[in-house]
Every structure is written in C-alpha cells, then in structure tokens.
Tab-separated table of C-alpha atoms in Angstrom:
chain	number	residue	atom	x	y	z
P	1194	UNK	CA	63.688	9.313	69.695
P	1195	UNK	CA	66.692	9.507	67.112
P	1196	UNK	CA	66.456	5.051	67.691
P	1197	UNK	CA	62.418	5.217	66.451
P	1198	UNK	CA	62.981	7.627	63.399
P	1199	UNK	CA	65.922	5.079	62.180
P	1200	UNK	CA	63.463	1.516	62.575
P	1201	UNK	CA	60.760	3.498	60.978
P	1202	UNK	CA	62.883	4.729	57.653
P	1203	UNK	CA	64.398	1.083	57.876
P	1204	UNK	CA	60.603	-0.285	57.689
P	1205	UNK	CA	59.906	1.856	55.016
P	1206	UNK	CA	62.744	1.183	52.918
P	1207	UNK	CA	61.690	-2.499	53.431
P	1208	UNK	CA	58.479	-2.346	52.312
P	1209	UNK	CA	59.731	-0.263	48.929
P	1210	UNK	CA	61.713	-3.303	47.768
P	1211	UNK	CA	59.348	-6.672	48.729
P	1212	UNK	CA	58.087	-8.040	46.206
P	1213	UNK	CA	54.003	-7.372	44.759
P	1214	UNK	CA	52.303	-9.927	46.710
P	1215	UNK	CA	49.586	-8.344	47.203
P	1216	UNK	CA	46.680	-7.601	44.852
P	1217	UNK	CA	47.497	-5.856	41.200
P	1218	UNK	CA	45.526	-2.818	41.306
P	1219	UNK	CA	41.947	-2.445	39.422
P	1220	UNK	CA	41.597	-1.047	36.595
P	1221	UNK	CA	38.330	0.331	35.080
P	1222	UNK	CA	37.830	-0.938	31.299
P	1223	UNK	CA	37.847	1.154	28.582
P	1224	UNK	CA	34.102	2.274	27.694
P	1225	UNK	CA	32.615	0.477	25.082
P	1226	UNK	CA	32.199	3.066	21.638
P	1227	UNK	CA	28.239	4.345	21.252
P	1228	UNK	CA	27.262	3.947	17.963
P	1229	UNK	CA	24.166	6.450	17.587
P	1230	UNK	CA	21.961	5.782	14.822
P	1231	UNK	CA	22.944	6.996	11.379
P	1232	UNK	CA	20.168	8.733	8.891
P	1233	UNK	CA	20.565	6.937	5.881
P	1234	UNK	CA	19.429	9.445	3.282
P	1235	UNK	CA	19.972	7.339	0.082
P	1236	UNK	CA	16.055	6.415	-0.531
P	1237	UNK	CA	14.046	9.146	1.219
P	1238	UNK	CA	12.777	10.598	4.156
P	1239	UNK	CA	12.605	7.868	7.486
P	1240	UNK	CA	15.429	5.428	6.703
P	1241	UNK	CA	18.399	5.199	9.102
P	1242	UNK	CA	21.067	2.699	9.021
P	1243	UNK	CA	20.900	-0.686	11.567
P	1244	UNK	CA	23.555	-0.112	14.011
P	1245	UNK	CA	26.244	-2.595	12.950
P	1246	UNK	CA	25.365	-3.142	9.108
P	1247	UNK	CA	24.803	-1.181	6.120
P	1248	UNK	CA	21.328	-1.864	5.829
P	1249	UNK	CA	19.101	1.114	5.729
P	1250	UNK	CA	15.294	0.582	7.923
P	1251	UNK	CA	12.273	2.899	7.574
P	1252	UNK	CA	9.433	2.000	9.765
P	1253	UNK	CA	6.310	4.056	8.990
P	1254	UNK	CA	2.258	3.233	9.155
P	1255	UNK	CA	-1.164	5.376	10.536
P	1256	UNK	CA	-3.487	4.863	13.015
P	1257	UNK	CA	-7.866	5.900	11.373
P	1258	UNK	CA	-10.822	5.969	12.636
P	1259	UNK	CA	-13.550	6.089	10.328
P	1260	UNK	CA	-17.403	6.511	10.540
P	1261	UNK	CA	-19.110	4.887	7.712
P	1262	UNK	CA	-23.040	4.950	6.526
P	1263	UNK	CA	-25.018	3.435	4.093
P	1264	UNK	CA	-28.382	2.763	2.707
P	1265	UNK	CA	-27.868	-0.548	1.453
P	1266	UNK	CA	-29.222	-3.662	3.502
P	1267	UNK	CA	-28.501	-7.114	2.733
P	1268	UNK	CA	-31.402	-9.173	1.234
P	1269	UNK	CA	-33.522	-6.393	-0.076
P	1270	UNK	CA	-32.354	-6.720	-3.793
P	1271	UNK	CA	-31.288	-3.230	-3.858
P	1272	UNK	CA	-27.938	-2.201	-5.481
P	1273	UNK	CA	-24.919	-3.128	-3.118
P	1274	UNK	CA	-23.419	-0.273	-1.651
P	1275	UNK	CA	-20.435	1.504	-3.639
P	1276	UNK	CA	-18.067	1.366	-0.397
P	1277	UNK	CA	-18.421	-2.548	0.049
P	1278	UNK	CA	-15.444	-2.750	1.138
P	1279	UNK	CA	-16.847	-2.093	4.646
P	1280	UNK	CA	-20.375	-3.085	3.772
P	1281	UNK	CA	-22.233	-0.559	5.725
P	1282	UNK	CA	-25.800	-1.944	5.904
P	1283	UNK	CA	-28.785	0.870	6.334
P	1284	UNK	CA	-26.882	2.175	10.053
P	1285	UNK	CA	-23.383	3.368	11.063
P	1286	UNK	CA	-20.294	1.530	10.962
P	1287	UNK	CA	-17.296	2.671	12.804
P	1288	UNK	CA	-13.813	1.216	11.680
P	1289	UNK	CA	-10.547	1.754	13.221
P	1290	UNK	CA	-7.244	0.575	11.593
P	1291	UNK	CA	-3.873	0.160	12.640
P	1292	UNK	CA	-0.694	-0.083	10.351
P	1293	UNK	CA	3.122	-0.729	10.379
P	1294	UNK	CA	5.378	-1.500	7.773
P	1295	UNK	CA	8.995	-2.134	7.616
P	1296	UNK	CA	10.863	-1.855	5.056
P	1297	UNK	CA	14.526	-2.636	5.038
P	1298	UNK	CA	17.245	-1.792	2.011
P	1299	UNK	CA	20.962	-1.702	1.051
P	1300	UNK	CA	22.279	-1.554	-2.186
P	1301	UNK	CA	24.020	-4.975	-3.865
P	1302	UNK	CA	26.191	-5.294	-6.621
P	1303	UNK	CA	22.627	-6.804	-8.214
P	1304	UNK	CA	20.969	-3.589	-7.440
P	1305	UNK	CA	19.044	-2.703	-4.525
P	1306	UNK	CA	18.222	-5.382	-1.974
P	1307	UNK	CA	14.764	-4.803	-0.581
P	1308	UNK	CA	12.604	-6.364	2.144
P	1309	UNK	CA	9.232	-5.391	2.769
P	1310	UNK	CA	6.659	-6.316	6.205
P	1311	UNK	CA	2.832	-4.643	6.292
P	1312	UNK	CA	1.619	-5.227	9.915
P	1313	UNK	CA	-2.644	-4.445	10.316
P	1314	UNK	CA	-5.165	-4.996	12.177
P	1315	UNK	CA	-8.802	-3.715	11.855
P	1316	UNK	CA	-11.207	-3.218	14.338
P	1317	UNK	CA	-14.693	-2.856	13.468
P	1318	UNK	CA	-16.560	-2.705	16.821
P	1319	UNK	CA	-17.113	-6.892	18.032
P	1320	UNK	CA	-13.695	-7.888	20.463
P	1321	UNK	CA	-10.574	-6.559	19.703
P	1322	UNK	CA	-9.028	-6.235	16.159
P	1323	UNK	CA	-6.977	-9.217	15.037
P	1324	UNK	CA	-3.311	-8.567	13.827
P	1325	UNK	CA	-1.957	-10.003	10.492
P	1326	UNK	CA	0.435	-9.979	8.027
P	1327	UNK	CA	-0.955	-8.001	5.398
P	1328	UNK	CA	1.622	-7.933	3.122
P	1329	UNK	CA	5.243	-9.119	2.911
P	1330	UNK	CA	7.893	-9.317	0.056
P	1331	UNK	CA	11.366	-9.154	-1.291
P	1332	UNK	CA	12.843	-7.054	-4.315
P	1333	UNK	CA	16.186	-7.458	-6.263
P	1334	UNK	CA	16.786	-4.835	-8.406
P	1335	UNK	CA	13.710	-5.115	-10.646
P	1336	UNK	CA	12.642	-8.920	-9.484
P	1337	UNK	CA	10.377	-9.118	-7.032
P	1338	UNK	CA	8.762	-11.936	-5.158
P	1339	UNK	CA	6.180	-12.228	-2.246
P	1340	UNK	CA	2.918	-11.851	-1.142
P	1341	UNK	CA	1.177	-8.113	-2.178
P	1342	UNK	CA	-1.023	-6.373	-4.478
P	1343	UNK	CA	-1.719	-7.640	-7.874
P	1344	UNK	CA	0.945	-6.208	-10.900
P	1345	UNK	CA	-2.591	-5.979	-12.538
P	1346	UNK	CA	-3.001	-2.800	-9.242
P	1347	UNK	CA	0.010	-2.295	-8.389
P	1348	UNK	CA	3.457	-3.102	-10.411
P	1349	UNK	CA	5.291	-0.570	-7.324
P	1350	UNK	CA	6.222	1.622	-10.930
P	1351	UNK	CA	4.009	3.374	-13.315
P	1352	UNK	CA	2.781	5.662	-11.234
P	1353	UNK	CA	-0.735	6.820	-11.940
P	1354	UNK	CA	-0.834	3.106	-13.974
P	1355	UNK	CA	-1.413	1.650	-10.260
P	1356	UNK	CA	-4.814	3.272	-9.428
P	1357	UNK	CA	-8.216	3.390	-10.133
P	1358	UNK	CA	-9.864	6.758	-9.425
P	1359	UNK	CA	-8.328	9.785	-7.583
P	1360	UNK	CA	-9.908	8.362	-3.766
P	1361	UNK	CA	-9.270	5.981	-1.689
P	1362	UNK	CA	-11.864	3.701	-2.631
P	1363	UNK	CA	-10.739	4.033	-6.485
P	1364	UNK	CA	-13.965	3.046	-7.877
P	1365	UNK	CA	-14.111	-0.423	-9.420
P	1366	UNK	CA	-10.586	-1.308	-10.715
P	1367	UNK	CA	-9.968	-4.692	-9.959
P	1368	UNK	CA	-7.821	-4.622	-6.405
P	1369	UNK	CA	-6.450	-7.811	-5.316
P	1370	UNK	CA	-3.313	-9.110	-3.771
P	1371	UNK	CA	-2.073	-12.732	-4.700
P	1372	UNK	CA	1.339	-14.345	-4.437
P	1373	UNK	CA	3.458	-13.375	-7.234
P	1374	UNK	CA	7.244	-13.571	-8.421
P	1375	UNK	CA	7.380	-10.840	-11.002
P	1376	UNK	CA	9.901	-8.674	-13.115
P	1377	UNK	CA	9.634	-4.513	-13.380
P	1378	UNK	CA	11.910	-1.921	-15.800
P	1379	UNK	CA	11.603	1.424	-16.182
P	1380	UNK	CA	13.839	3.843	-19.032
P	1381	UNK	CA	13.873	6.963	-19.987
P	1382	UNK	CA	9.838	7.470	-18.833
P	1383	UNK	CA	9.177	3.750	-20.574
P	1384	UNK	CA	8.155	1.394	-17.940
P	1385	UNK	CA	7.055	-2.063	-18.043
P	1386	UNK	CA	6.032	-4.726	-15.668
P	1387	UNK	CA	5.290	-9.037	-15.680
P	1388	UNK	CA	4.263	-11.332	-13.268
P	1389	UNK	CA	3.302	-14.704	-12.591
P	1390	UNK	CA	0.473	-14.977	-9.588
P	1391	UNK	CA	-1.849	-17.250	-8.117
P	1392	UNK	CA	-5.130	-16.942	-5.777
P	1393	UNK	CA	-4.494	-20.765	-5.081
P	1394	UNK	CA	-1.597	-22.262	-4.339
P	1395	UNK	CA	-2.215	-25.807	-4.409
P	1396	UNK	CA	-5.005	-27.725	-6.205
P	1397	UNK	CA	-4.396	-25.382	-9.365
P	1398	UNK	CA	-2.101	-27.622	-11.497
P	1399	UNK	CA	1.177	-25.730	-12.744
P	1400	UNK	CA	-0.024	-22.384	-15.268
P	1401	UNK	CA	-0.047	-19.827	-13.013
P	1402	UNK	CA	-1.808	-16.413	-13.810
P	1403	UNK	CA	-0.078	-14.042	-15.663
P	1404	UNK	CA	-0.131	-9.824	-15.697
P	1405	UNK	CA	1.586	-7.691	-18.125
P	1406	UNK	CA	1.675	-4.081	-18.563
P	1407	UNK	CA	3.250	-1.466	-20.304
P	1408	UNK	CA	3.368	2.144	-20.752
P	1409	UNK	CA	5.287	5.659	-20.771
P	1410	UNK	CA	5.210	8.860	-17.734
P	1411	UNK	CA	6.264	12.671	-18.321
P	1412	UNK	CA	5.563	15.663	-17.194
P	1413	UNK	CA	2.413	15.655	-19.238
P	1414	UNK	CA	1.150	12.818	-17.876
P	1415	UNK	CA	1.000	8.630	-18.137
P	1416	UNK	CA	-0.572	6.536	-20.623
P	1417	UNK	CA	-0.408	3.088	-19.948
P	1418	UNK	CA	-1.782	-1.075	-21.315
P	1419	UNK	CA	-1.995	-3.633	-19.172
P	1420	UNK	CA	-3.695	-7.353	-19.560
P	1421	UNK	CA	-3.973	-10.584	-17.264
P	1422	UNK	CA	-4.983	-13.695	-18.190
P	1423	UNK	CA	-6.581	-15.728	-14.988
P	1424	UNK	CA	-5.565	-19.277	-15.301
P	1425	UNK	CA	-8.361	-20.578	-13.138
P	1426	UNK	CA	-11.433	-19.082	-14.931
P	1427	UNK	CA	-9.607	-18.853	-18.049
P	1428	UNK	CA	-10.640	-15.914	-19.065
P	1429	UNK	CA	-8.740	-12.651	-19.771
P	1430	UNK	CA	-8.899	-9.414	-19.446
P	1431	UNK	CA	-7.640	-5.532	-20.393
P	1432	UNK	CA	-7.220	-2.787	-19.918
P	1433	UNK	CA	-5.943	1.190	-20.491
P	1434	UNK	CA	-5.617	4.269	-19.238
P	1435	UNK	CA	-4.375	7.713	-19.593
P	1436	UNK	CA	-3.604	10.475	-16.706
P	1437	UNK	CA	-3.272	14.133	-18.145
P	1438	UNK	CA	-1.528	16.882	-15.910
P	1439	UNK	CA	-3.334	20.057	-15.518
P	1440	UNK	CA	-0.599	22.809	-16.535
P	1441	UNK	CA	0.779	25.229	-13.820
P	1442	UNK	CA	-1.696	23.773	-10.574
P	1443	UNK	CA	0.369	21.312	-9.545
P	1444	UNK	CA	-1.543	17.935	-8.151
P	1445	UNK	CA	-4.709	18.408	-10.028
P	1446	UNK	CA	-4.975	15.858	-13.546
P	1447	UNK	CA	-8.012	14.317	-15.381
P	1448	UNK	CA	-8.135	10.069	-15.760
P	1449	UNK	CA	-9.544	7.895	-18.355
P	1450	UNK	CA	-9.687	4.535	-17.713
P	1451	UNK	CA	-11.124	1.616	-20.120
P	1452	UNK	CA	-11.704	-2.022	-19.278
P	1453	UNK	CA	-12.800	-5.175	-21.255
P	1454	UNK	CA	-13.436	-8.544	-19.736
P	1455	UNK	CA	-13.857	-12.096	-22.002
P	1456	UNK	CA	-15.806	-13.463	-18.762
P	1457	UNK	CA	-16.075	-12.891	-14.895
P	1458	UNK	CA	-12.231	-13.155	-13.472
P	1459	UNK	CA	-10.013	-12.612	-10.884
P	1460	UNK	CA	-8.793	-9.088	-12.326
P	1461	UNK	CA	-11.940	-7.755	-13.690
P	1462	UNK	CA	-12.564	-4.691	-12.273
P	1463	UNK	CA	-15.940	-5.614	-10.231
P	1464	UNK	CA	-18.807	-3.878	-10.412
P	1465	UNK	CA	-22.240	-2.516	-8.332
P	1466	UNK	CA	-23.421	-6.274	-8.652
P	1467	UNK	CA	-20.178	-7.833	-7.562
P	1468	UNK	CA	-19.215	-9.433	-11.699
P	1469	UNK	CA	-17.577	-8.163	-14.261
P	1470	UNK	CA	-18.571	-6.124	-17.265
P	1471	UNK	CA	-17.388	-6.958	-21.344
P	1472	UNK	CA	-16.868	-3.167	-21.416
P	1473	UNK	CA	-16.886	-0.531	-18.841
P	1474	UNK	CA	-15.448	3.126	-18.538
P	1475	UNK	CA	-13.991	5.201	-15.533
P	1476	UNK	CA	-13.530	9.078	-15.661
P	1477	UNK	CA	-12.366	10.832	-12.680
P	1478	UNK	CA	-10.838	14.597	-11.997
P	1479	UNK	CA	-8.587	15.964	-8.963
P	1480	UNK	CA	-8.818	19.247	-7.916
P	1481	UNK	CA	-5.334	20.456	-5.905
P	1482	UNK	CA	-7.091	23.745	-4.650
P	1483	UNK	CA	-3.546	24.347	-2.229
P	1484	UNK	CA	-0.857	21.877	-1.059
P	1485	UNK	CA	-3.562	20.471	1.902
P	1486	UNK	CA	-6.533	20.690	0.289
P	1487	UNK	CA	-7.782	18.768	-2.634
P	1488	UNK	CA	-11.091	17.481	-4.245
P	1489	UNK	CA	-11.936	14.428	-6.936
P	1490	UNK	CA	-14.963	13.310	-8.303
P	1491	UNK	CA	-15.806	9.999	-10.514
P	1492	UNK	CA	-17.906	8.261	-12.935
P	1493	UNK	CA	-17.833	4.762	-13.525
P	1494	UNK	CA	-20.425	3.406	-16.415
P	1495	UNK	CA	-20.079	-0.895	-17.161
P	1496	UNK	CA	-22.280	-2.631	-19.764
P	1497	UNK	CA	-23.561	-5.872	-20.040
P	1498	UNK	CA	-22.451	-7.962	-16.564
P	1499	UNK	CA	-21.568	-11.207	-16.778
P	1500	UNK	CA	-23.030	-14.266	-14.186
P	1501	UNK	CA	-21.297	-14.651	-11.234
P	1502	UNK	CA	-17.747	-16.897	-12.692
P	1503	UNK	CA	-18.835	-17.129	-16.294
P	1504	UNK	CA	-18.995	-15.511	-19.814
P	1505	UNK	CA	-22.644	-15.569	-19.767
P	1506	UNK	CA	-24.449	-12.186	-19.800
P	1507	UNK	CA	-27.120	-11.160	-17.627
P	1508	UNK	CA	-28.028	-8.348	-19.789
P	1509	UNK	CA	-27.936	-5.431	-16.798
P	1510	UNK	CA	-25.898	-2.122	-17.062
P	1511	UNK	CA	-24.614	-0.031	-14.100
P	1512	UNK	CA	-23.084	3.254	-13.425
P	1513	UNK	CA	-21.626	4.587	-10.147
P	1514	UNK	CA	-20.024	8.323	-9.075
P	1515	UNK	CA	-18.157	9.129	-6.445
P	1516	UNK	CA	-17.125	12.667	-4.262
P	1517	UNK	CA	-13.950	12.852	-2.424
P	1518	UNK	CA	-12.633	15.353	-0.433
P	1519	UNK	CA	-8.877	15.285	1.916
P	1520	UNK	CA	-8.158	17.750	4.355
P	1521	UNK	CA	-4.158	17.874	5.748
P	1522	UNK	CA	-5.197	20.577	8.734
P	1523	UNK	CA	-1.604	20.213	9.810
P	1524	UNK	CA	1.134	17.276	8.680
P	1525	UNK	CA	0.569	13.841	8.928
P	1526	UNK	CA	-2.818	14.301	9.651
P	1527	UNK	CA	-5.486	13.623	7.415
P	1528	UNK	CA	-9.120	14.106	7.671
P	1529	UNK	CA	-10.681	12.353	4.591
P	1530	UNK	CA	-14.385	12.345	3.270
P	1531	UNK	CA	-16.205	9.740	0.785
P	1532	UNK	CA	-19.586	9.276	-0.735
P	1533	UNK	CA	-20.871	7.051	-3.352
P	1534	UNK	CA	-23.946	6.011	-5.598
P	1535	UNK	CA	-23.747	3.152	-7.059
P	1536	UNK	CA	-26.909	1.545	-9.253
P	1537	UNK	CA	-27.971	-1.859	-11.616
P	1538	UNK	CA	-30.516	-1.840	-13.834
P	1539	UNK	CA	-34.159	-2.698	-12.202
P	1540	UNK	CA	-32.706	-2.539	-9.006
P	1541	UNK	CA	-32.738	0.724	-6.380
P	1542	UNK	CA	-29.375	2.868	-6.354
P	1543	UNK	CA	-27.740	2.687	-2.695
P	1544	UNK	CA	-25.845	5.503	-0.792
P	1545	UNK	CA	-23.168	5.184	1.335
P	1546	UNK	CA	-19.956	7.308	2.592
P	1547	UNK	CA	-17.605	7.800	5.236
P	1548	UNK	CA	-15.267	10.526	7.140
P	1549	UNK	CA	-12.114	9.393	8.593
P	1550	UNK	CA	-9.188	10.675	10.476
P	1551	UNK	CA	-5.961	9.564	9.905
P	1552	UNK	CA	-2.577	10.030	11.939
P	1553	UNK	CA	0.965	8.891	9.964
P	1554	UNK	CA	4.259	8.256	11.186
C-alpha cells in the first residue's frame, strides 16, 4: 500500500513539470461593443444618428386612401374638373398612395450637408401601383441641386411664399417640379431664393429657366415677389402674395395672392381650361377652430386665357372656389375633405371632391 501511494505522488509530480504539449486552453473572445442607435436631436423630431458616422437619418412618409367624385366627363365641353389632378370623370375614383422619404444630414464646416430621397407609388385601381423616385436632391448650406419642386412652388424657405391656397389642392398656383441647381438665404425674417431649372434637358440649347423670389416673414405674417422667366416659351411671368396672421387663434390667417402671365408658360399658374391667364387673383382663409380641427375656403378669379402655348387671347374668364376641411381624430392620422367648382365662360361649371384618410410615420 505505502509502495502505490509513493508511484502515484511520483506520477503526479511528473506530470506538474512536463512540458505544455498539449492543447493551450480556449478562450472565449471578448464581446464585440453594441452600439444602440443614438437620437440625434439637432434638426427635429425623427432623426437618429447612423451607427458608425455622424450623419443624422430621418425616415418618415404616409400611407391614403382617397375616394374622389366628379361631374366632369371628358369630351362634353364642359369645364374640367377643379381636382384634375386625379381627373375624376362623372363616377368614383378611388386612389391610394404610398410615401417614404429619407432624408440624411450632418453639419460641415460649409454648413449643413443634406441629402434628400421621396419614394411613391400611386395606385389608382388597374394592376398594382408602380414605384418611383419622386423626388431626390442635395443641399449645402443654402445651394441646392437635384430633382424637386419648382423655386417658383417651393424655394424649401419662405414659408407661406411656397403655397397656393390653404388645401391640399392649393387652387391654381403653378406646381411643377423640374431639375434645378439653385441658391436660398434667409436674415433676420428677409429671405430670398434663385434658381436655374429646366423641363428639358437636352434639345433646349444652353439658357436654362430661371426663378427668383424675394420677400420678408414675422409674426404678423409674410409678404413675398417672385418671377420666372421660361426659356422655352419665352415668356415670363409674376407674381405676389401676402399671408396675414389672425391675432391670438393661432393657425388661422387670410391669403392674397396675385399673378400675371406675358403668355402661356411653364410657371403660370393654370387655370379651369388648362392655360394661363394675363391676370388672375386667389383669396383664401383658414379657420384653426382647435389644434385638430381646421377649415379653409378659396376663390380663384383669372381673366382673359391665353391659347394653349401662346400669348394669344381667347377672350374667356374663369373663376373657381374651393371648401376644405382636416380632421386629426388622434395623431398622425388625418381624415381630410375637398370640394371644388371650377367654371369658363360659355361652358358648364363642373363639381368634384374627395375624402381621404391619411396615416404618417
């Protein structure tokens, strides 16, 4: 017994001093950091910080469906309807839309560094709705460059300077979206805007179109001129405006809006008949009755259209007036309702409206 106890310490002591031949032991690696997303709070509500990079991402959109109605129907020589946008023809139209945008900053030595991606599609009841790039651009402090609305629309400053009437549909005011590298400034409630744009990009020679505007915001209101001259009609046109604040109810203002046009052109502001007018006036008042419910209505009056791409006149006058109504039951949802009249000289008046639902994100 006393002979097995001594071999067995003997082994033992062996084994303490051979050498490590056998396999080094594992050892687990050292978990990787989580970086959790960051809220990046330096331009508003949504943005958060890419993991990895200082660049701040907001990614926002809606989801409507709309039923639309009109009298109007193609061929009859009536008035056009007011909403043509969706062209309801004497029947329902349903409409469903889908949007995403994306829109990435971070702040340069240059200013702020902006990209900008509108995702849509539409569906309006034949196959499924097509997706496109609706809009995409890129801002540099106050240069921007890209494919979006018109600066003649929409300069992204100026506030109430970028609208037609208080709805959706914004009466006639000359929407469009071109290609455009353009400069914006705004100082002490002064702001000003200029781009170059073009509806065609080849085939046009080398003068682009050109937008300007100009004006002043306060608490009292914005007043605001603007002109574009469009290279490939030749023909320019104006325009001004003025946005007064109703004192103490917060949301609710009165617009005046004048437009003159030397001929039909890409940033006329349309009309019933589909041309321009030399002169036409829009009048329009919101109603802010509490924070989710609100009211407008709008008058739109144009005298002497021209021809369909020329100066000439056809002699006709038209009006057109408008009721809006938006609903926020709860937030981020929207229940919206439309209706229009819109009428030419010698020709029957046409009706036409809408109610649509609207979820954002």
């Amino acid at each position: 017994m006393k002979k097995s106890l001594i071999l067995l310490s003997s082994a033992f002591g062996a084994l303490a001093v051979m050498p490590a031949w056998s396999a080094d032991a594992v050892m687990a690696p050292e978990p990787e950091p989580v970086e959790y997303v960051r809220i990046c709070d330096a331009y508003g509500a949504g943005f958060f910080y890419i993991p990895g990079t200082e660049t701040c991402l907001q990614i926002s959109g809606y989801v409507w469906y709309q039923m639309g109605a009109g009298s109007y129907e193609a061929g009859t020589g009536d008035t056009p309807s007011y909403h043509y946008g969706d062209t309801p023809q004497d029947g329902w139209r349903k409409n469903v839309r889908a949007r995403v945008n994306f829109d990435a900053r971070s702040e340069t030595e240059w200013g702020t560094l902006r990209s900008f991606i509108r995702l849509e599609s539409v569906w309006n009841g034949v196959g499924d709705g097509p997706a496109y790039v609706d809009q995409a651009y890129i801002q540099l402090g106050g240069l921007m460059m890209g494919y979006s609305e018109s600066f003649w629309v929409d300069s992204k400053n100026g506030g109430a300077s970028n609208w037609g009437s208080h709805s959706w549909s914004g009466m006639y005011y000359g929407y469009t979206q071109r290609a455009l590298i353009g400069y914006r400034f705004d100082s002490n409630g002064f702001f000003g805007a200029i781009s170059l744009e073009d509806d065609a990009l080849a085939g046009e020679g080398y003068m682009p179109d050109v937008v300007a505007k100009i004006g002043y915001t306060g608490g009292w209101g914005t007043a605001w001129l603007k002109a574009a001259y469009d290279e490939s009609a030749e023909f320019f046109a104006a325009g001004a405006g003025v946005q007064v604040n109703v004192p103490n109810m917060a949301g609710s203002s009165l617009r005046i809006l004048g437009y003159y046009n030397e001929g039909d052109n890409a940033y006329g502001t349309g009309s019933p008949l589909g041309t321009d007018a030399e002169l036409s006036i829009l009048a329009s008042y919101n109603h802010q009755f509490t924070a989710t419910l609100g009211a407008s209505v709008g008058f739109h009056y144009f005298n002497d259209l021209y021809a369909a791409g020329t100066n000439i006149s056809t002699g006709l006058d038209a009006w057109a007036a408008e009721l809006s109504v938006v609903w926020f039951p709860v937030s981020q949802f929207e229940v919206r309702t439309e209706l229009g009249y819109a009428e030419v000289d010698g020709r029957d008046g046409s009706l036409s409206g809408f109610l649509r639902f609207t979820r954002y994100f």
